[in-house]
Structures are given as C-alpha cells and as structure tokens.
mmCIF file of N, CA and C in Angstrom:
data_model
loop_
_atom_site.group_PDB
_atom_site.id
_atom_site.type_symbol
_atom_site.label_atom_id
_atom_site.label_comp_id
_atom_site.label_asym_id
_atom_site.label_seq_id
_atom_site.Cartn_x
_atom_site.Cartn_y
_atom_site.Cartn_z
ATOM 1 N N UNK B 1 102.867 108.985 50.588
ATOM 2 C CA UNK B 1 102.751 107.832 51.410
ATOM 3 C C UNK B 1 101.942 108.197 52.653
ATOM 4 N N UNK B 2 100.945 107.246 52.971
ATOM 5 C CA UNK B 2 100.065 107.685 54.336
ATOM 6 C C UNK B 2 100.492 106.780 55.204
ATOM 7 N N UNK B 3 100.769 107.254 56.151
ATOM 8 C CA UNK B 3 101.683 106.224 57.901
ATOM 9 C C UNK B 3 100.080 106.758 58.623
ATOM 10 N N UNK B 4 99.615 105.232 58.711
ATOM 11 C CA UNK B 4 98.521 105.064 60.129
ATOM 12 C C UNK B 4 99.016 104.109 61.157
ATOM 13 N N UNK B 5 98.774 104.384 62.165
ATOM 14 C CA UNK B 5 99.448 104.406 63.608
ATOM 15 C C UNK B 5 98.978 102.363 63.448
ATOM 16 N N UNK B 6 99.943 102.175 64.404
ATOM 17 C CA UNK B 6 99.676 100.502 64.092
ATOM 18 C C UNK B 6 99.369 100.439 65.926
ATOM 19 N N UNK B 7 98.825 99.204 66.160
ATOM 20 C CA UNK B 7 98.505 98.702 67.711
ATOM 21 C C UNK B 7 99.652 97.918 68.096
ATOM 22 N N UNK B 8 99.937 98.139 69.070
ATOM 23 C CA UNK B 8 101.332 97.533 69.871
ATOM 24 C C UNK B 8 100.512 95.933 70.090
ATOM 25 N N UNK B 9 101.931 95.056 69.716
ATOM 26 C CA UNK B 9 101.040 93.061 69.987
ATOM 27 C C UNK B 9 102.175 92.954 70.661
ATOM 28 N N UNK B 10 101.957 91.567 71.791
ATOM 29 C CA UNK B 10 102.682 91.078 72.738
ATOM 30 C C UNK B 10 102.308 89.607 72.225
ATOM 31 N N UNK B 11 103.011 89.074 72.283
ATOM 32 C CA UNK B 11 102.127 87.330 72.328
ATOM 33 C C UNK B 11 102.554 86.608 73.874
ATOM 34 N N UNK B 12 101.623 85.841 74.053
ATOM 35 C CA UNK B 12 101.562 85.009 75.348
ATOM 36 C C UNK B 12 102.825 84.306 75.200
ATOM 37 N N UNK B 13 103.832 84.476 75.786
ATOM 38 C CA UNK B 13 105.719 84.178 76.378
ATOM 39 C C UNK B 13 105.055 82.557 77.277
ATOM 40 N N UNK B 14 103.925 82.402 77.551
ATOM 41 C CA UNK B 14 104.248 81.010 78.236
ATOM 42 C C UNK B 14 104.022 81.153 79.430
ATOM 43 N N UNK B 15 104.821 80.257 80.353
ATOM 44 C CA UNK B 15 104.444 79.937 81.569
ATOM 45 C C UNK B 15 105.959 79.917 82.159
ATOM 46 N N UNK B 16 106.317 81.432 82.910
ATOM 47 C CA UNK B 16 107.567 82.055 83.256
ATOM 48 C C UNK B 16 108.595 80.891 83.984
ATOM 49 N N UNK B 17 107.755 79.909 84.248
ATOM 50 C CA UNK B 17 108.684 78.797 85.309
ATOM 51 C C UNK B 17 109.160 77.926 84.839
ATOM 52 N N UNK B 18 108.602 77.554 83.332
ATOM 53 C CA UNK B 18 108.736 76.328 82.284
ATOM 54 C C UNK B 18 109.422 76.992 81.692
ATOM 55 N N UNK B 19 110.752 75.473 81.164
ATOM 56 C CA UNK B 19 111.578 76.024 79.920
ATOM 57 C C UNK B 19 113.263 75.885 80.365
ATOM 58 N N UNK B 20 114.129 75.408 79.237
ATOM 59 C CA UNK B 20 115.338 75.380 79.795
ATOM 60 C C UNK B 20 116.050 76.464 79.022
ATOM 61 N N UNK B 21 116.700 77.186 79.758
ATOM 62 C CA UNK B 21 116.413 77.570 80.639
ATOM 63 C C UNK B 21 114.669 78.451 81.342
ATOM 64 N N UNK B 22 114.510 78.220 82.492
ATOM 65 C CA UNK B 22 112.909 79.187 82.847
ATOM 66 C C UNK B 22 113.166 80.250 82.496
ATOM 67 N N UNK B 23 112.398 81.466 82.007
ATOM 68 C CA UNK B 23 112.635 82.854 81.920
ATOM 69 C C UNK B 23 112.932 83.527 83.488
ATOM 70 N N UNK B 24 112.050 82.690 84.436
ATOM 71 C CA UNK B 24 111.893 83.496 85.592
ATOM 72 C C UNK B 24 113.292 82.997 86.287
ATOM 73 N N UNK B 25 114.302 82.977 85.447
ATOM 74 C CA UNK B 25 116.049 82.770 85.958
ATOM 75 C C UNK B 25 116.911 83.371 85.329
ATOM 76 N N UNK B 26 116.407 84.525 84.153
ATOM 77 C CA UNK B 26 117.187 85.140 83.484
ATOM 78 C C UNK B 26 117.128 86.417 83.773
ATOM 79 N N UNK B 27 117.940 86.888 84.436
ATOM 80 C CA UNK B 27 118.383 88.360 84.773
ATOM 81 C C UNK B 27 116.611 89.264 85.055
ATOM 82 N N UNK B 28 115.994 87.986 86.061
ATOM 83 C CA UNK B 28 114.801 89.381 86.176
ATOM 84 C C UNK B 28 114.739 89.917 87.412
ATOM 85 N N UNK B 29 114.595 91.262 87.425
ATOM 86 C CA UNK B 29 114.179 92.526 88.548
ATOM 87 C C UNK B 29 112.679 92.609 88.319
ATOM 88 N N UNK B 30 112.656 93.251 89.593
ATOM 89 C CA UNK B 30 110.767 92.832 89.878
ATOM 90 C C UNK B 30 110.560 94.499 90.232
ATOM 91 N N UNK B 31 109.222 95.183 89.617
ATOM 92 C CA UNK B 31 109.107 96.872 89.832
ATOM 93 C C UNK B 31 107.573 96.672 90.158
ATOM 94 N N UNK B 32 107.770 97.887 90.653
ATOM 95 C CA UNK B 32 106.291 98.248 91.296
ATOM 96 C C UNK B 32 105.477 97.454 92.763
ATOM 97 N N UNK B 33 106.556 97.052 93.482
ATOM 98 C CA UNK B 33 106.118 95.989 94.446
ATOM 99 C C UNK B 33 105.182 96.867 94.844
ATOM 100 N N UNK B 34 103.790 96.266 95.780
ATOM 101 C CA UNK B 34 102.832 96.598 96.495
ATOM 102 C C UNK B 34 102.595 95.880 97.450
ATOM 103 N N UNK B 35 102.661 96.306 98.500
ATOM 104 C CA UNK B 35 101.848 95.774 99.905
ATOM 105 C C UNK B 35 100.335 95.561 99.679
ATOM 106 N N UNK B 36 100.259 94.595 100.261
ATOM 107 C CA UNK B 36 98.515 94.450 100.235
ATOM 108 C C UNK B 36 97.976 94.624 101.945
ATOM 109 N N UNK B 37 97.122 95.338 101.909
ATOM 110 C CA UNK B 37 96.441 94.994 103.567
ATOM 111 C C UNK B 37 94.671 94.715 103.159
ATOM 112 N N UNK B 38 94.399 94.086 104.374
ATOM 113 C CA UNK B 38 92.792 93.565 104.275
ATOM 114 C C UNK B 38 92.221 94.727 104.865
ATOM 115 N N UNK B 39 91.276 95.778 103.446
ATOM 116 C CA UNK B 39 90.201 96.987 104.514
ATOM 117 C C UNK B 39 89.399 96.947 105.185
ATOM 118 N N UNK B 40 89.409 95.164 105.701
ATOM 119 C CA UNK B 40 88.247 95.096 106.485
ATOM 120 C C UNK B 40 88.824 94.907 108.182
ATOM 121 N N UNK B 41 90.014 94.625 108.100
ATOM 122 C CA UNK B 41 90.760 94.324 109.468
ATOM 123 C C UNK B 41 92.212 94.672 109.660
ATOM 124 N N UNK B 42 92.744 95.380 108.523
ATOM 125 C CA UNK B 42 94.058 95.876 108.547
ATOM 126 C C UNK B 42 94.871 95.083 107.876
ATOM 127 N N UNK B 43 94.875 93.466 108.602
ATOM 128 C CA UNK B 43 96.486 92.409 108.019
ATOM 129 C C UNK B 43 96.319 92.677 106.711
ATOM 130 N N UNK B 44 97.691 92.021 106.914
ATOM 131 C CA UNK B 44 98.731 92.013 106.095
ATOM 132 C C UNK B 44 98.439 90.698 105.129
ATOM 133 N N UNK B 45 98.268 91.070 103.534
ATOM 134 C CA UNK B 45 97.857 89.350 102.806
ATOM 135 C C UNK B 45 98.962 89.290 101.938
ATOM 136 N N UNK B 46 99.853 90.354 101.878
ATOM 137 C CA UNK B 46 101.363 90.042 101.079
ATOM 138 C C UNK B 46 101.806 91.014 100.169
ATOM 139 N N UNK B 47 102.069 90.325 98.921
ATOM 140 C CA UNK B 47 102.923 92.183 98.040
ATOM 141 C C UNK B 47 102.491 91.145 96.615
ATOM 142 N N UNK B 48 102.686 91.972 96.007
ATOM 143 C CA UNK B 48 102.502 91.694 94.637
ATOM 144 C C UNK B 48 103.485 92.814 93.739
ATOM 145 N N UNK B 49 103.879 92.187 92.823
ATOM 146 C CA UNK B 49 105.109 93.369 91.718
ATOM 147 C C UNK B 49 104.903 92.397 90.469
ATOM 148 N N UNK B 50 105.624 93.396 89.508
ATOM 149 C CA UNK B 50 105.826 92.814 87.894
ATOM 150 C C UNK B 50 107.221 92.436 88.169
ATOM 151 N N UNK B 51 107.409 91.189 86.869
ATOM 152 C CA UNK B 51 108.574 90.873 87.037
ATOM 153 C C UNK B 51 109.188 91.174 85.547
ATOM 154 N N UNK B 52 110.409 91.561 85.064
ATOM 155 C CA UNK B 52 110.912 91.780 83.922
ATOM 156 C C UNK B 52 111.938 90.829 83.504
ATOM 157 N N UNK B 53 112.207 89.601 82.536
ATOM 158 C CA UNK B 53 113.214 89.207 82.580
ATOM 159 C C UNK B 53 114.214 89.643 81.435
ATOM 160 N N UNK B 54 115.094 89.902 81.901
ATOM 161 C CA UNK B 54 116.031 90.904 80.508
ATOM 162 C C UNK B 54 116.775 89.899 79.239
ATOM 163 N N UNK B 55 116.704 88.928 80.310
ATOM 164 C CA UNK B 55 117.321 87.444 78.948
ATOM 165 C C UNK B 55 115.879 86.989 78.224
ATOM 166 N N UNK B 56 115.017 87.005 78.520
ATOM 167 C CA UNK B 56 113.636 86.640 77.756
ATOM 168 C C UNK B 56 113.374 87.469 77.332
ATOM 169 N N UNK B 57 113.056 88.733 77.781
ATOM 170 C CA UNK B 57 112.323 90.068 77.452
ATOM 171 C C UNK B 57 110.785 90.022 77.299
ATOM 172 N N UNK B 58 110.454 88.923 78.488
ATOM 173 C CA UNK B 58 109.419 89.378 78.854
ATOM 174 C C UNK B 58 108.828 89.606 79.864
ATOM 175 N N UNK B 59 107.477 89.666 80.540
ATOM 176 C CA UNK B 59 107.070 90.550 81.996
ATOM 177 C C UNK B 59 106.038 89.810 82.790
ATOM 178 N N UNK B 60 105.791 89.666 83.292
ATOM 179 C CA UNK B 60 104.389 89.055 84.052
ATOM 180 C C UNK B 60 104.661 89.335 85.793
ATOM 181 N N UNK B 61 103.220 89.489 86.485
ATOM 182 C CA UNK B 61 102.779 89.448 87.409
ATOM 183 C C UNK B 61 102.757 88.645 88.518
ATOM 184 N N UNK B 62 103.236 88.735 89.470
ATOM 185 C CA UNK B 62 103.576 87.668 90.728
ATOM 186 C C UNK B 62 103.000 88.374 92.049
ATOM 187 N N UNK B 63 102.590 87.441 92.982
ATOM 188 C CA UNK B 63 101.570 87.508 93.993
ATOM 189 C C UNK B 63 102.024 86.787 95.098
ATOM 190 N N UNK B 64 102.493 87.303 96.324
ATOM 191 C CA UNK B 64 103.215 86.450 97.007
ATOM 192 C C UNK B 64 102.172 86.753 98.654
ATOM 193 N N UNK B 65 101.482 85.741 99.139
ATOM 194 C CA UNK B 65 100.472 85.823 100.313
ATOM 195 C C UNK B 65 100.697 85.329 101.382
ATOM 196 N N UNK B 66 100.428 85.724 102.549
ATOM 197 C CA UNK B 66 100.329 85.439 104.100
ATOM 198 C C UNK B 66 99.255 84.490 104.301
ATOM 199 N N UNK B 67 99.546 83.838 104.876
ATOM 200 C CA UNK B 67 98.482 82.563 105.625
ATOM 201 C C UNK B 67 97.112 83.359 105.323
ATOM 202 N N UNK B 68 96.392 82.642 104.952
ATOM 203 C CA UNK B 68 94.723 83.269 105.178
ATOM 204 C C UNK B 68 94.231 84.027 104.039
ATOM 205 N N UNK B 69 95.115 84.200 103.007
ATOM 206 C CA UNK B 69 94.810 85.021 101.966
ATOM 207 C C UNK B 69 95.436 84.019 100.338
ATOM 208 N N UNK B 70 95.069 84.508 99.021
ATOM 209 C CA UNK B 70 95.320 84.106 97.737
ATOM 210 C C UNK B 70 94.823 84.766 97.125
ATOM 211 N N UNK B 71 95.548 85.181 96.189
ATOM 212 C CA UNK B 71 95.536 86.325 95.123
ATOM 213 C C UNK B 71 95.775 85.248 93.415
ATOM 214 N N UNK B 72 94.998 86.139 92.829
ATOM 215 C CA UNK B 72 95.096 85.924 91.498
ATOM 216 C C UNK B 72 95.511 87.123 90.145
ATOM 217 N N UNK B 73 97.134 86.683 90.158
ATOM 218 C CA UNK B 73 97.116 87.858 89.671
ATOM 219 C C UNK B 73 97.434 87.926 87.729
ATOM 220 N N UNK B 74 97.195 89.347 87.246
ATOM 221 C CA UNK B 74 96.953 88.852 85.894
ATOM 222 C C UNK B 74 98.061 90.189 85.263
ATOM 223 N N UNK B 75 97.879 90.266 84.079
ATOM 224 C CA UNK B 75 99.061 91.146 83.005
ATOM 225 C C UNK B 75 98.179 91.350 81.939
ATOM 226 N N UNK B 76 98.588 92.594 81.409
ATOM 227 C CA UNK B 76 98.182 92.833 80.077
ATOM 228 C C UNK B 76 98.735 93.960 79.550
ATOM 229 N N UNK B 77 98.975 94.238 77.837
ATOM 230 C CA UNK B 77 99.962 95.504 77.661
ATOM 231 C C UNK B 77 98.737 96.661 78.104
ATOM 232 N N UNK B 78 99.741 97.897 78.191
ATOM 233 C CA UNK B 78 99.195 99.464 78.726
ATOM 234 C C UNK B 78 98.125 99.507 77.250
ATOM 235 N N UNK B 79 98.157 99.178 76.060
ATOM 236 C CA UNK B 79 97.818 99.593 75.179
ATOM 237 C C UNK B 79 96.509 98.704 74.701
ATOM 238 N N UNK B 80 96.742 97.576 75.646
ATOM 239 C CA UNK B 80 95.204 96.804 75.303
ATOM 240 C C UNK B 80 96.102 95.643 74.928
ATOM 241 N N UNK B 81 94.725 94.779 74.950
ATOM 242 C CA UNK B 81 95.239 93.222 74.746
ATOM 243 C C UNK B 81 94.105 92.510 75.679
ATOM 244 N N UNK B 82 95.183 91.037 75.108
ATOM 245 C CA UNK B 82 94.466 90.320 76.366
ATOM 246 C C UNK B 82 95.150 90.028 77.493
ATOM 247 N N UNK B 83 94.517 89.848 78.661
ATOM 248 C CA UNK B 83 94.856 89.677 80.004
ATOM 249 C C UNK B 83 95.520 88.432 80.619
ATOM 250 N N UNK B 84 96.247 88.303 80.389
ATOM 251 C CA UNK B 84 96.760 86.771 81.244
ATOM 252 C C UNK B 84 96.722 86.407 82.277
ATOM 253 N N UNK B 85 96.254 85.509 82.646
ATOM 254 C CA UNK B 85 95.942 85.205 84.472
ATOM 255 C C UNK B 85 96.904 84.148 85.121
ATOM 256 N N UNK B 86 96.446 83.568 85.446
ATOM 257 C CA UNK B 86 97.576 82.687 86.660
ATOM 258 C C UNK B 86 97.563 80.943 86.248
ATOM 259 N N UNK B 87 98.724 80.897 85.898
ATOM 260 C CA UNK B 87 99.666 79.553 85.733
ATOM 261 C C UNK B 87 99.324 78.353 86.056
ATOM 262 N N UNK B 88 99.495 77.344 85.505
ATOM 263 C CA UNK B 88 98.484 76.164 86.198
ATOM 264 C C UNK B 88 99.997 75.798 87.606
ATOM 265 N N UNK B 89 101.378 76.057 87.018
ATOM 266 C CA UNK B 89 102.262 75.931 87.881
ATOM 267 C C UNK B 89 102.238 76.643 88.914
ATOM 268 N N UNK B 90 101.812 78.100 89.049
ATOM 269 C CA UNK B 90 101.811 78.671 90.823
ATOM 270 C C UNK B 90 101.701 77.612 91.424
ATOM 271 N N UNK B 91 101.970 77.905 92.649
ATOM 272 C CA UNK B 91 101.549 77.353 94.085
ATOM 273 C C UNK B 91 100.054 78.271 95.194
ATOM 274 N N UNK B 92 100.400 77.674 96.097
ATOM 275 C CA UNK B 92 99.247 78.201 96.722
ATOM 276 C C UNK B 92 99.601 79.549 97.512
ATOM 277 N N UNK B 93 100.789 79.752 98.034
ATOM 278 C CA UNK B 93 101.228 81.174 98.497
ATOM 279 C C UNK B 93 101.970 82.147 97.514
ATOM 280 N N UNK B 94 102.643 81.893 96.459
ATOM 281 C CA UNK B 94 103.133 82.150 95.367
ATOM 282 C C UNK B 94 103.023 81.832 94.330
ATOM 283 N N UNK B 95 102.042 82.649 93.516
ATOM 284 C CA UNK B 95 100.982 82.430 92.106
ATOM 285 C C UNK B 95 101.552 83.523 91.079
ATOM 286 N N UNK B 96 101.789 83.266 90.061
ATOM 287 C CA UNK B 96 101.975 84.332 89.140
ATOM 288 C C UNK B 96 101.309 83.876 87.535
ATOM 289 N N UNK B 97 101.762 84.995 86.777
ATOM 290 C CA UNK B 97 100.694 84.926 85.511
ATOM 291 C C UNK B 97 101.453 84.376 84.362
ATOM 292 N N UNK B 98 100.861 83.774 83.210
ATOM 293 C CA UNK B 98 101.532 83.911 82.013
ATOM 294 C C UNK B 98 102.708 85.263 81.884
ATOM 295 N N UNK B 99 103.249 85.277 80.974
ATOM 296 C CA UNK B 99 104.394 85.829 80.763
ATOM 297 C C UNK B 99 104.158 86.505 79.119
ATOM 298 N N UNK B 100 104.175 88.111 79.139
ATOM 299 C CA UNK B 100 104.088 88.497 77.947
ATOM 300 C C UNK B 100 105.396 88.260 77.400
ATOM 301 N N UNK B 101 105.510 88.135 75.931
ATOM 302 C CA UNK B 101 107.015 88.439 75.446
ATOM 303 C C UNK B 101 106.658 89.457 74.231
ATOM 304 N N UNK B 102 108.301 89.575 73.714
ATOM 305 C CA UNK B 102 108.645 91.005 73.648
ATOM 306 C C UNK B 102 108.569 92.468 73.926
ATOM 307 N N UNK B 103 108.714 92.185 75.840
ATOM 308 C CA UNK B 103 108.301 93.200 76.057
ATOM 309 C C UNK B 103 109.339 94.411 76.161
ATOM 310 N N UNK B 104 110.304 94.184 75.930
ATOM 311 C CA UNK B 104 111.776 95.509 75.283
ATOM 312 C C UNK B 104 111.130 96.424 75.271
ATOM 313 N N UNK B 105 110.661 96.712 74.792
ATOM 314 C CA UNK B 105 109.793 98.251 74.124
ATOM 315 C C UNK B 105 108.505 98.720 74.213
ATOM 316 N N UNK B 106 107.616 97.771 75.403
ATOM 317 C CA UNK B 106 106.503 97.844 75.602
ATOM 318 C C UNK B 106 106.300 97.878 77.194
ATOM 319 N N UNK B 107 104.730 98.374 77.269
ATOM 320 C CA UNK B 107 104.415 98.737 78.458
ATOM 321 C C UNK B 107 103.237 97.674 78.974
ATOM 322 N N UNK B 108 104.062 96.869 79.954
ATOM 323 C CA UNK B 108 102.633 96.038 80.860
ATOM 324 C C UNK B 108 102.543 96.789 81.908
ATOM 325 N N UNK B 109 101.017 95.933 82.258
ATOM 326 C CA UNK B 109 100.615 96.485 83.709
ATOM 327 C C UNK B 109 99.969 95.228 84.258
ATOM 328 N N UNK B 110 99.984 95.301 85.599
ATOM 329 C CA UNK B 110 99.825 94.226 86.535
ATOM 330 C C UNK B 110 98.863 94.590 87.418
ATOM 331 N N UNK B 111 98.487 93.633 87.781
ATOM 332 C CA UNK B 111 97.158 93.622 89.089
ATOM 333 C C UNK B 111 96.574 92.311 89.832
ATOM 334 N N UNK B 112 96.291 92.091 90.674
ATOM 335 C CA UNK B 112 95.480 91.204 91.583
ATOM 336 C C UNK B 112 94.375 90.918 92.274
ATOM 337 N N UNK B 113 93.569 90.070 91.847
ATOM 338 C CA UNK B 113 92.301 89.938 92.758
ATOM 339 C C UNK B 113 92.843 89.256 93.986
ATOM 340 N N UNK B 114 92.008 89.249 94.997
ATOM 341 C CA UNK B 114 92.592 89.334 96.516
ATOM 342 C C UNK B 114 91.562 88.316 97.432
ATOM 343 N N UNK B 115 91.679 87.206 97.425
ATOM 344 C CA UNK B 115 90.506 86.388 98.154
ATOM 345 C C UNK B 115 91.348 86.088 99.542
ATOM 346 N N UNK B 116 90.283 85.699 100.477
ATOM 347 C CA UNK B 116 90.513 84.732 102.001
ATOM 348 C C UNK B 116 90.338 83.798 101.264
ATOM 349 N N UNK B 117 91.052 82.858 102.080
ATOM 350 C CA UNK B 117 91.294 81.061 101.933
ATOM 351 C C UNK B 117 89.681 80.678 102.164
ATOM 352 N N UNK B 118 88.899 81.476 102.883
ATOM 353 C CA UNK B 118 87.417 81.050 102.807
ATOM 354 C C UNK B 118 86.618 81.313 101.089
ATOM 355 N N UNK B 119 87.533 82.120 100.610
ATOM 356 C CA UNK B 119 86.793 81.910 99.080
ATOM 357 C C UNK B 119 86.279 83.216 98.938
ATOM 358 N N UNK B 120 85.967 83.994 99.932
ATOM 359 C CA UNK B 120 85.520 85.409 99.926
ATOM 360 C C UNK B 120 86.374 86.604 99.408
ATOM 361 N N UNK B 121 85.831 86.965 98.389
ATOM 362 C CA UNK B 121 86.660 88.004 97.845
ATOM 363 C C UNK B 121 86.895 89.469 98.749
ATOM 364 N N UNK B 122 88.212 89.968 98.560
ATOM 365 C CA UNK B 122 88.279 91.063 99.326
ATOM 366 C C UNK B 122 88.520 92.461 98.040
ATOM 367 N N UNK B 123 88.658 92.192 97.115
ATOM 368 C CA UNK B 123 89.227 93.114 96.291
ATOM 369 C C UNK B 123 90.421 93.001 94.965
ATOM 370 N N UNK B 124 90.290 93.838 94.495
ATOM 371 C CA UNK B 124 91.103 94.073 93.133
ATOM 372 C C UNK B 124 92.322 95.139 93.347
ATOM 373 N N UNK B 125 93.460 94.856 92.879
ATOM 374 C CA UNK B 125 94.592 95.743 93.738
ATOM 375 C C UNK B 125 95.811 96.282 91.816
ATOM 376 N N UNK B 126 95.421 97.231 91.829
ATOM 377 C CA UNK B 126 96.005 97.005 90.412
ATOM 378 C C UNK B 126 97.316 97.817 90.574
ATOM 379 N N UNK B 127 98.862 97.611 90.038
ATOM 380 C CA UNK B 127 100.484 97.901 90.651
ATOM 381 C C UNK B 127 100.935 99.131 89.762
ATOM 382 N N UNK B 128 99.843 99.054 88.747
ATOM 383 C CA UNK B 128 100.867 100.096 87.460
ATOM 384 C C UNK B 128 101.191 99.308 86.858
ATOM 385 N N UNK B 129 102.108 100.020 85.640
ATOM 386 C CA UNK B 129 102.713 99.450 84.711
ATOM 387 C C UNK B 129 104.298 99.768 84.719
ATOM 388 N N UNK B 130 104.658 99.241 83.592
ATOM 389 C CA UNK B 130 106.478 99.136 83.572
ATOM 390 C C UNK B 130 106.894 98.660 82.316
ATOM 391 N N UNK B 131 107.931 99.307 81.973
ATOM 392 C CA UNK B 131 108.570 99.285 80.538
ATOM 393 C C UNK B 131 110.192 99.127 80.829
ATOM 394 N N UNK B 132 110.752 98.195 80.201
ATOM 395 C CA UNK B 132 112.095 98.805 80.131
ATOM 396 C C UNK B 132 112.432 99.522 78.982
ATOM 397 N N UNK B 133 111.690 99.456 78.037
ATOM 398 C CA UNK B 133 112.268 100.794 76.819
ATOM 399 C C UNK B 133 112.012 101.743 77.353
ATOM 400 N N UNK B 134 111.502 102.038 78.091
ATOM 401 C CA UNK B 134 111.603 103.967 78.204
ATOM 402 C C UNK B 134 112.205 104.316 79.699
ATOM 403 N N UNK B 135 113.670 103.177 79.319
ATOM 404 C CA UNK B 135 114.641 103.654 80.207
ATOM 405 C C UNK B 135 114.544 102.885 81.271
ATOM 406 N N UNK B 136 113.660 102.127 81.705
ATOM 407 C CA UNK B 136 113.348 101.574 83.110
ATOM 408 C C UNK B 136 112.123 101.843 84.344
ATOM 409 N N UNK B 137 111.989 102.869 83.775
ATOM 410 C CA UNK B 137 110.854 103.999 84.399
ATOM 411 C C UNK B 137 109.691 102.944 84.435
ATOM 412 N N UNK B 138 108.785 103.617 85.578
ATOM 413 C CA UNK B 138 107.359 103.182 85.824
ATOM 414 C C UNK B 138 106.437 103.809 84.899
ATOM 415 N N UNK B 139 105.807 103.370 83.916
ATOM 416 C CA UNK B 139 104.477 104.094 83.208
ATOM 417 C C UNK B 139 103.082 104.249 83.841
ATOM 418 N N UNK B 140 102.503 105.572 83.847
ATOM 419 C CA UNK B 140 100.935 105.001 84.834
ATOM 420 C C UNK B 140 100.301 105.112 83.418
#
C-alpha cells in the first residue's frame, strides 16, 4: 500500500456574527493579540488577534481601531488555502474576517492591512498563527 501525504482543507465557516446561535458566542478565546502603532508618527491604531471558537471549531481574524485608523483583516490555513477577508457585517472600528471551520486540528494564521480614515495605506501587520490541536500553543 502507498500513503501520499494529503493537503489539509478548511471550508469558509461563514460570517462569525451570523447564525443562531453566532459562532462568535460560543466559548471563543482570542490568541496572538497585537498592538498596532503608526511608523510614521508612533499612535496607537489598535490590536488585532485570532479568535477560536471551541463550540464551532472555527477561527478567524478580528481588528479592533482607534479613531483615525481601519484595518482589514484576513485568515488563511498555515498550510495554504484561500484567504478570507472582511465581513460585509464588521463595523467601522471593529472588522473581522470570514470564519474558517474545522479548525480542531488545524493551523490558521491571521493578519491586517492597516489604512488612515484618509484611505492611505500604512501597512500589512501579520499575528502568527494558532491551533488548538497541538494543545493550544501558538504555531509560527
């Protein structure tokens, strides 16, 4: 018998806020928070983390901003895929992404593009990744 290695699949879980119950109300902890600062003047434009929900079992990206700033933030597994970006439901200070599911045993990673409210981009801010199968731990 020949065993060739198979590619890890996630399918798009939706839109974390929709749904009765929402996923983003079932037992989720949020890893890898990040501060954001602007390298052009120091402030402060907010934090961004993954979120895990343990009753869904799945993960996505959230972006939370200070006056003057908006982030767009996106998900995708460690192993490849596609990228999910941001919700038609965010808001304007708190935006987050589609929602992978089955992620039990898999590794996402999260990140954010980083604009001023003038539309001017400041940057790409990427958090790591995170699994709860391998214990809870952060994956880089």
């Amino acid at each position: 018998m020949l065993l060739t290695p198979t590619t890890a699949h996630a399918a798009n879980g939706g839109d974390p806020a929709v749904g009765n119950p929402s996923c983003d109300t079932q037992s989720v902890t949020p890893h890898n928070t990040t501060l954001l600062y602007d390298p052009a003047n120091g402030a402060y434009m907010g934090k961004v983390y993954l979120n895990y929900s343990s009753g869904c079992k799945t993960e996505w990206t959230i972006v939370k901003t200070a006056t003057g700033y908006r982030g767009d933030p996106s998900i995708w597994l460690q192993s490849g895929g596609s990228n999910l970006t941001v919700t038609p439901t965010s808001g304007l200070r708190t935006r987050w992404s589609y929602q992978l599911a089955g992620m039990q045993y898999q590794v996402g990673c999260g990140g954010t593009q980083m604009y001023r409210d003038n539309g001017s981009w400041v940057g790409w801010y990427p958090i790591g990744c995170y699994s709860k199968g391998i214990g809870g731990r952060t994956a880089t």
